[in-house]
PDB file of C-alpha atoms in Angstrom:
ATOM      1  CA  ASN A  10       0.000   0.000   0.000  1.00 41.00           C
ATOM      2  CA  HIS A  11       2.833   2.384  -0.791  1.00 48.00           C
ATOM      3  CA  ASN A  12       2.658   5.382  -3.086  1.00 50.00           C
ATOM      4  CA  ILE A  13       6.179   4.622  -4.286  1.00 50.00           C
ATOM      5  CA  LYS A  14       7.187   5.989  -7.656  1.00 55.00           C
ATOM      6  CA  ASN A  15       9.157   3.143  -9.235  1.00 54.00           C
ATOM      7  CA  ILE A  16       9.880  -0.552  -8.884  1.00 49.00           C
ATOM      8  CA  HIS A  17      13.499   0.019  -7.747  1.00 56.00           C
ATOM      9  CA  ASP A  18      12.261   2.138  -4.850  1.00 70.00           C
ATOM     10  CA  MET A  19       9.659  -0.508  -3.975  1.00 77.00           C
ATOM     11  CA  LYS A  20      12.401  -3.152  -3.818  1.00 83.00           C
ATOM     12  CA  LYS A  21      14.540  -0.920  -1.569  1.00 85.00           C
ATOM     13  CA  PHE A  22      11.588  -0.196   0.749  1.00 83.00           C
ATOM     14  CA  LYS A  23      10.798  -3.917   1.070  1.00 85.00           C
ATOM     15  CA  GLU A  24      14.473  -4.851   1.672  1.00 87.00           C
ATOM     16  CA  LEU A  25      14.894  -2.258   4.400  1.00 90.00           C
ATOM     17  CA  LYS A  26      11.583  -3.040   6.088  1.00 87.00           C
ATOM     18  CA  GLN A  27      12.338  -6.799   6.125  1.00 88.00           C
ATOM     19  CA  GLU A  28      15.795  -6.156   7.591  1.00 89.00           C
ATOM     20  CA  ALA A  29      14.346  -3.817  10.252  1.00 90.00           C
ATOM     21  CA  LYS A  30      11.827  -6.528  11.145  1.00 89.00           C
ATOM     22  CA  LYS A  31      14.655  -9.097  11.519  1.00 92.00           C
ATOM     23  CA  LEU A  32      16.394  -6.656  13.879  1.00 93.00           C
ATOM     24  CA  ASN A  33      13.243  -6.531  16.035  1.00 89.00           C
ATOM     25  CA  ALA A  34      12.052  -3.043  15.129  1.00 89.00           C
ATOM     26  CA  CYS A  35       8.914  -2.193  17.078  1.00 85.00           C
ATOM     27  CA  ASP A  36       5.496  -2.753  15.523  1.00 84.00           C
ATOM     28  CA  LYS A  37       4.675   0.961  15.772  1.00 84.00           C
ATOM     29  CA  GLY A  38       7.778   1.867  13.752  1.00 79.00           C
ATOM     30  CA  LEU A  39       7.125  -0.830  11.157  1.00 82.00           C
ATOM     31  CA  ALA A  40       3.491   0.267  10.772  1.00 82.00           C
ATOM     32  CA  LYS A  41       4.644   3.757   9.769  1.00 79.00           C
ATOM     33  CA  TRP A  42       6.465   2.392   6.681  1.00 77.00           C
ATOM     34  CA  CYS A  43       3.198   2.637   4.726  1.00 76.00           C
ATOM     35  CA  GLU A  44       3.407   6.440   5.072  1.00 81.00           C
ATOM     36  CA  LEU A  45       6.759   6.619   3.284  1.00 82.00           C
ATOM     37  CA  GLN A  46       6.658   7.680  -0.357  1.00 84.00           C
ATOM     38  CA  ASP A  47      10.207   8.222  -1.586  1.00 89.00           C
ATOM     39  CA  ASP A  48      13.921   8.145  -0.763  1.00 91.00           C
ATOM     40  CA  LEU A  49      13.750  11.424   1.154  1.00 93.00           C
ATOM     41  CA  ASP A  50      11.064   9.941   3.403  1.00 92.00           C
ATOM     42  CA  LEU A  51      13.321   6.915   4.005  1.00 92.00           C
ATOM     43  CA  VAL A  52      16.263   9.172   4.887  1.00 95.00           C
ATOM     44  CA  LYS A  53      14.110  11.206   7.274  1.00 95.00           C
ATOM     45  CA  LYS A  54      12.913   7.974   8.919  1.00 92.00           C
ATOM     46  CA  TYR A  55      16.552   6.891   9.309  1.00 94.00           C
ATOM     47  CA  VAL A  56      17.388  10.170  11.065  1.00 96.00           C
ATOM     48  CA  LYS A  57      14.300   9.937  13.273  1.00 93.00           C
ATOM     49  CA  GLU A  58      15.132   6.334  14.236  1.00 93.00           C
ATOM     50  CA  ILE A  59      18.905   6.843  14.493  1.00 94.00           C
ATOM     51  CA  GLU A  60      19.222   5.247  17.939  1.00 92.00           C
ATOM     52  CA  PHE A  61      17.837   1.951  16.592  1.00 92.00           C
ATOM     53  CA  CYS A  62      19.870   2.265  13.381  1.00 94.00           C
ATOM     54  CA  ALA A  63      23.105   3.046  15.240  1.00 94.00           C
ATOM     55  CA  LYS A  64      22.601   0.148  17.648  1.00 93.00           C
ATOM     56  CA  HIS A  65      22.285  -2.280  14.720  1.00 95.00           C
ATOM     57  CA  ASP A  66      24.537  -0.409  12.252  1.00 94.00           C
ATOM     58  CA  PHE A  67      21.532  -0.488   9.929  1.00 94.00           C
ATOM     59  CA  PRO A  68      21.608   0.080   7.053  1.00 95.00           C
ATOM     60  CA  SER A  69      25.329  -0.227   6.393  1.00 95.00           C
ATOM     61  CA  VAL A  70      27.418   2.656   5.081  1.00 96.00           C
ATOM     62  CA  GLU A  71      27.919   0.712   1.856  1.00 96.00           C
ATOM     63  CA  TYR A  72      24.161   0.219   1.425  1.00 95.00           C
ATOM     64  CA  ILE A  73      23.465   3.919   1.995  1.00 96.00           C
ATOM     65  CA  LYS A  74      26.141   5.004  -0.496  1.00 96.00           C
ATOM     66  CA  LYS A  75      24.948   2.534  -3.133  1.00 94.00           C
ATOM     67  CA  ASN A  76      21.212   3.198  -2.836  1.00 93.00           C
ATOM     68  CA  PHE A  77      20.765   6.914  -2.048  1.00 95.00           C
ATOM     69  CA  SER A  78      21.918  10.024  -3.906  1.00 95.00           C
ATOM     70  CA  LYS A  79      24.043  12.578  -2.046  1.00 96.00           C
ATOM     71  CA  ASP A  80      21.432  15.227  -2.785  1.00 96.00           C
ATOM     72  CA  VAL A  81      18.653  13.254  -1.082  1.00 95.00           C
ATOM     73  CA  LEU A  82      20.925  12.300   1.823  1.00 97.00           C
ATOM     74  CA  HIS A  83      21.975  15.915   2.425  1.00 97.00           C
ATOM     75  CA  ARG A  84      18.391  17.215   2.212  1.00 96.00           C
ATOM     76  CA  GLY A  85      17.501  14.646   4.895  1.00 97.00           C
ATOM     77  CA  GLY A  86      20.503  15.534   7.077  1.00 97.00           C
ATOM     78  CA  VAL A  87      22.719  12.507   6.345  1.00 98.00           C
ATOM     79  CA  TRP A  88      26.359  12.563   5.266  1.00 98.00           C
ATOM     80  CA  VAL A  89      28.563   9.580   4.380  1.00 98.00           C
ATOM     81  CA  ASP A  90      32.374   9.579   3.942  1.00 98.00           C
ATOM     82  CA  GLU A  91      32.508  13.315   3.183  1.00 97.00           C
ATOM     83  CA  GLU A  92      33.999  16.605   4.233  1.00 97.00           C
ATOM     84  CA  VAL A  93      31.394  18.499   6.259  1.00 96.00           C
ATOM     85  CA  ASN A  94      31.751  22.236   6.842  1.00 95.00           C
ATOM     86  CA  GLN A  95      28.102  23.242   7.178  1.00 90.00           C
ATOM     87  CA  LEU A  96      24.930  21.847   8.713  1.00 88.00           C
ATOM     88  CA  PHE A  97      21.774  22.374   6.693  1.00 85.00           C
ATOM     89  CA  THR A  98      19.250  20.564   8.893  1.00 91.00           C
ATOM     90  CA  ARG A  99      18.290  20.646  12.567  1.00 94.00           C
ATOM     91  CA  ARG A 100      19.206  16.964  12.918  1.00 96.00           C
ATOM     92  CA  THR A 101      22.314  15.601  11.215  1.00 97.00           C
ATOM     93  CA  VAL A 102      23.863  12.127  11.055  1.00 98.00           C
ATOM     94  CA  LEU A 103      27.502  11.763  10.001  1.00 98.00           C
ATOM     95  CA  ASN A 104      28.352   8.212   8.884  1.00 98.00           C
ATOM     96  CA  GLY A 105      31.480   6.426   7.761  1.00 98.00           C
ATOM     97  CA  HIS A 106      34.503   8.710   7.750  1.00 98.00           C
ATOM     98  CA  CYS A 107      33.198  12.265   7.671  1.00 98.00           C
ATOM     99  CA  VAL A 108      35.700  14.984   8.560  1.00 98.00           C
ATOM    100  CA  GLY A 109      35.327  18.685   9.046  1.00 97.00           C
ATOM    101  CA  LYS A 110      34.907  21.762  11.169  1.00 97.00           C
ATOM    102  CA  VAL A 111      31.509  23.352  11.737  1.00 96.00           C
ATOM    103  CA  GLU A 112      30.618  26.484  13.687  1.00 95.00           C
ATOM    104  CA  VAL A 113      26.998  26.961  14.728  1.00 94.00           C
ATOM    105  CA  MET A 114      26.121  30.565  15.590  1.00 93.00           C
ATOM    106  CA  GLY A 115      23.137  32.519  16.800  1.00 89.00           C
ATOM    107  CA  ILE A 116      20.003  31.444  18.589  1.00 89.00           C
ATOM    108  CA  THR A 117      19.681  27.945  17.206  1.00 91.00           C
ATOM    109  CA  GLY A 118      19.773  24.327  18.238  1.00 93.00           C
ATOM    110  CA  ARG A 119      21.226  21.338  16.413  1.00 95.00           C
ATOM    111  CA  VAL A 120      21.295  17.598  17.097  1.00 97.00           C
ATOM    112  CA  ILE A 121      24.352  15.906  15.583  1.00 97.00           C
ATOM    113  CA  HIS A 122      25.092  12.172  15.544  1.00 98.00           C
ATOM    114  CA  ILE A 123      28.756  11.423  14.797  1.00 98.00           C
ATOM    115  CA  ARG A 124      29.352   7.773  13.902  1.00 97.00           C
ATOM    116  CA  HIS A 125      31.880   5.197  12.745  1.00 98.00           C
ATOM    117  CA  THR A 126      35.337   6.790  12.224  1.00 98.00           C
ATOM    118  CA  SER A 127      34.199  10.368  11.622  1.00 98.00           C
ATOM    119  CA  GLU A 128      36.397  13.165  12.978  1.00 98.00           C
ATOM    120  CA  MET A 129      34.691  16.473  13.646  1.00 98.00           C
ATOM    121  CA  GLU A 130      35.477  19.804  15.245  1.00 98.00           C
ATOM    122  CA  LEU A 131      32.387  21.635  16.472  1.00 97.00           C
ATOM    123  CA  ILE A 132      32.112  25.187  17.773  1.00 96.00           C
ATOM    124  CA  ALA A 133      28.965  26.556  19.417  1.00 96.00           C
ATOM    125  CA  SER A 134      28.875  30.360  19.612  1.00 95.00           C
ATOM    126  CA  GLY A 135      26.301  32.980  20.390  1.00 92.00           C
ATOM    127  CA  ALA A 136      23.311  31.421  22.109  1.00 92.00           C
ATOM    128  CA  SER A 137      23.515  28.201  20.079  1.00 95.00           C
ATOM    129  CA  ARG A 138      22.950  24.797  21.634  1.00 96.00           C
ATOM    130  CA  LEU A 139      24.429  21.607  20.213  1.00 96.00           C
ATOM    131  CA  PHE A 140      23.317  18.151  21.287  1.00 97.00           C
ATOM    132  CA  VAL A 141      26.030  15.788  20.070  1.00 97.00           C
ATOM    133  CA  HIS A 142      25.808  11.991  20.122  1.00 97.00           C
ATOM    134  CA  LEU A 143      29.196  10.322  19.708  1.00 97.00           C
ATOM    135  CA  TYR A 144      29.379   6.655  18.639  1.00 96.00           C
ATOM    136  CA  ASP A 145      31.752   3.883  17.597  1.00 96.00           C
ATOM    137  CA  ASP A 146      35.315   5.115  16.946  1.00 97.00           C
ATOM    138  CA  ALA A 147      34.388   8.705  16.100  1.00 98.00           C
ATOM    139  CA  LYS A 148      36.535  11.568  17.372  1.00 98.00           C
ATOM    140  CA  LEU A 149      35.305  14.971  18.520  1.00 98.00           C
ATOM    141  CA  LYS A 150      36.929  18.318  19.252  1.00 98.00           C
ATOM    142  CA  VAL A 151      34.393  20.685  20.749  1.00 97.00           C
ATOM    143  CA  LYS A 152      34.403  24.216  22.138  1.00 96.00           C
ATOM    144  CA  THR A 153      32.034  27.016  22.953  1.00 96.00           C
ATOM    145  CA  THR A 154      32.340  30.783  22.791  1.00 94.00           C
ATOM    146  CA  MET A 155      29.988  33.563  23.910  1.00 91.00           C
ATOM    147  CA  ARG A 156      27.137  31.730  25.720  1.00 91.00           C
ATOM    148  CA  GLY A 157      27.177  28.735  23.355  1.00 94.00           C
ATOM    149  CA  ARG A 158      26.578  25.383  25.029  1.00 96.00           C
ATOM    150  CA  VAL A 159      27.232  21.792  23.965  1.00 97.00           C
ATOM    151  CA  TYR A 160      25.809  18.615  25.458  1.00 97.00           C
ATOM    152  CA  VAL A 161      27.776  15.504  24.470  1.00 97.00           C
ATOM    153  CA  TYR A 162      26.137  12.087  24.834  1.00 96.00           C
ATOM    154  CA  GLN A 163      28.979   9.614  24.570  1.00 95.00           C
ATOM    155  CA  HIS A 164      27.835   6.177  23.365  1.00 94.00           C
ATOM    156  CA  GLY A 165      31.370   5.434  22.174  1.00 94.00           C
ATOM    157  CA  GLY A 166      34.100   7.338  20.421  1.00 96.00           C
ATOM    158  CA  GLU A 167      36.576   9.767  21.918  1.00 96.00           C
ATOM    159  CA  ILE A 168      36.453  13.408  22.913  1.00 96.00           C
ATOM    160  CA  VAL A 169      39.907  14.534  21.804  1.00 96.00           C
ATOM    161  CA  GLU A 170      39.638  18.106  23.028  1.00 96.00           C
ATOM    162  CA  MET A 171      37.012  20.265  24.721  1.00 96.00           C
ATOM    163  CA  SER A 172      36.763  23.755  26.133  1.00 96.00           C
ATOM    164  CA  GLY A 173      34.051  26.115  27.290  1.00 95.00           C
ATOM    165  CA  ASP A 174      30.522  25.250  28.339  1.00 95.00           C
ATOM    166  CA  VAL A 175      30.503  21.546  27.414  1.00 96.00           C
ATOM    167  CA  LEU A 176      28.448  19.088  29.453  1.00 95.00           C
ATOM    168  CA  LEU A 177      29.163  15.359  29.186  1.00 94.00           C
ATOM    169  CA  ARG A 178      26.496  12.704  29.439  1.00 86.00           C
ATOM    170  CA  ASN A 179      27.930   9.191  29.506  1.00 74.00           C
ATOM    171  CA  SER A 180      25.666   6.926  27.487  1.00 73.00           C
ATOM    172  CA  ARG A 181      27.985   3.942  27.139  1.00 61.00           C
ATOM    173  CA  LYS A 182      25.925   0.768  27.428  1.00 56.00           C
ATOM    174  CA  GLU A 183      28.315  -1.020  29.798  1.00 49.00           C
ATOM    175  CA  ASP A 184      28.138   1.908  32.247  1.00 42.00           C
ATOM    176  CA  VAL A 185      24.346   1.998  32.229  1.00 37.00           C
ATOM    177  CA  GLU A 186      23.563  -1.675  32.822  1.00 34.00           C
TER     178      GLU A 186
END
């Protein structure tokens, strides 16, 4: 019951839904698949469900690169194996080996998930707020200037350097259980 535009997209939707089901995605999340209409909807769902996707490394970096255009990924807030110097969406997921330096200024908030072997430098200035989730073997340099604030939720990875108003939240599974 999808309004999907072509047979290739239908195949991709079915593949991803079946894999999510095998990984024990919740019934509520699986039921919402019928609302998806195109690749951008799939990318937005990925970002919305990033905790589940990160836990299962689903879909793989290789699958994302092979099956989604960079344009659609970027419009949905997803980057893979790229240099990143700007954030275009409120929620961003950096996969594979993304590298870069991003400054977020003004009265704004951003949620950034840094995964795999990505290496990022983030600066929060003005009244900006960054909520950063660090996973896997990712590396982060982070600082704030002028009332900026950063909250780092460390599920893995390494904070290489930090200065200013940075608050750490340890989210490592072994420390929680």
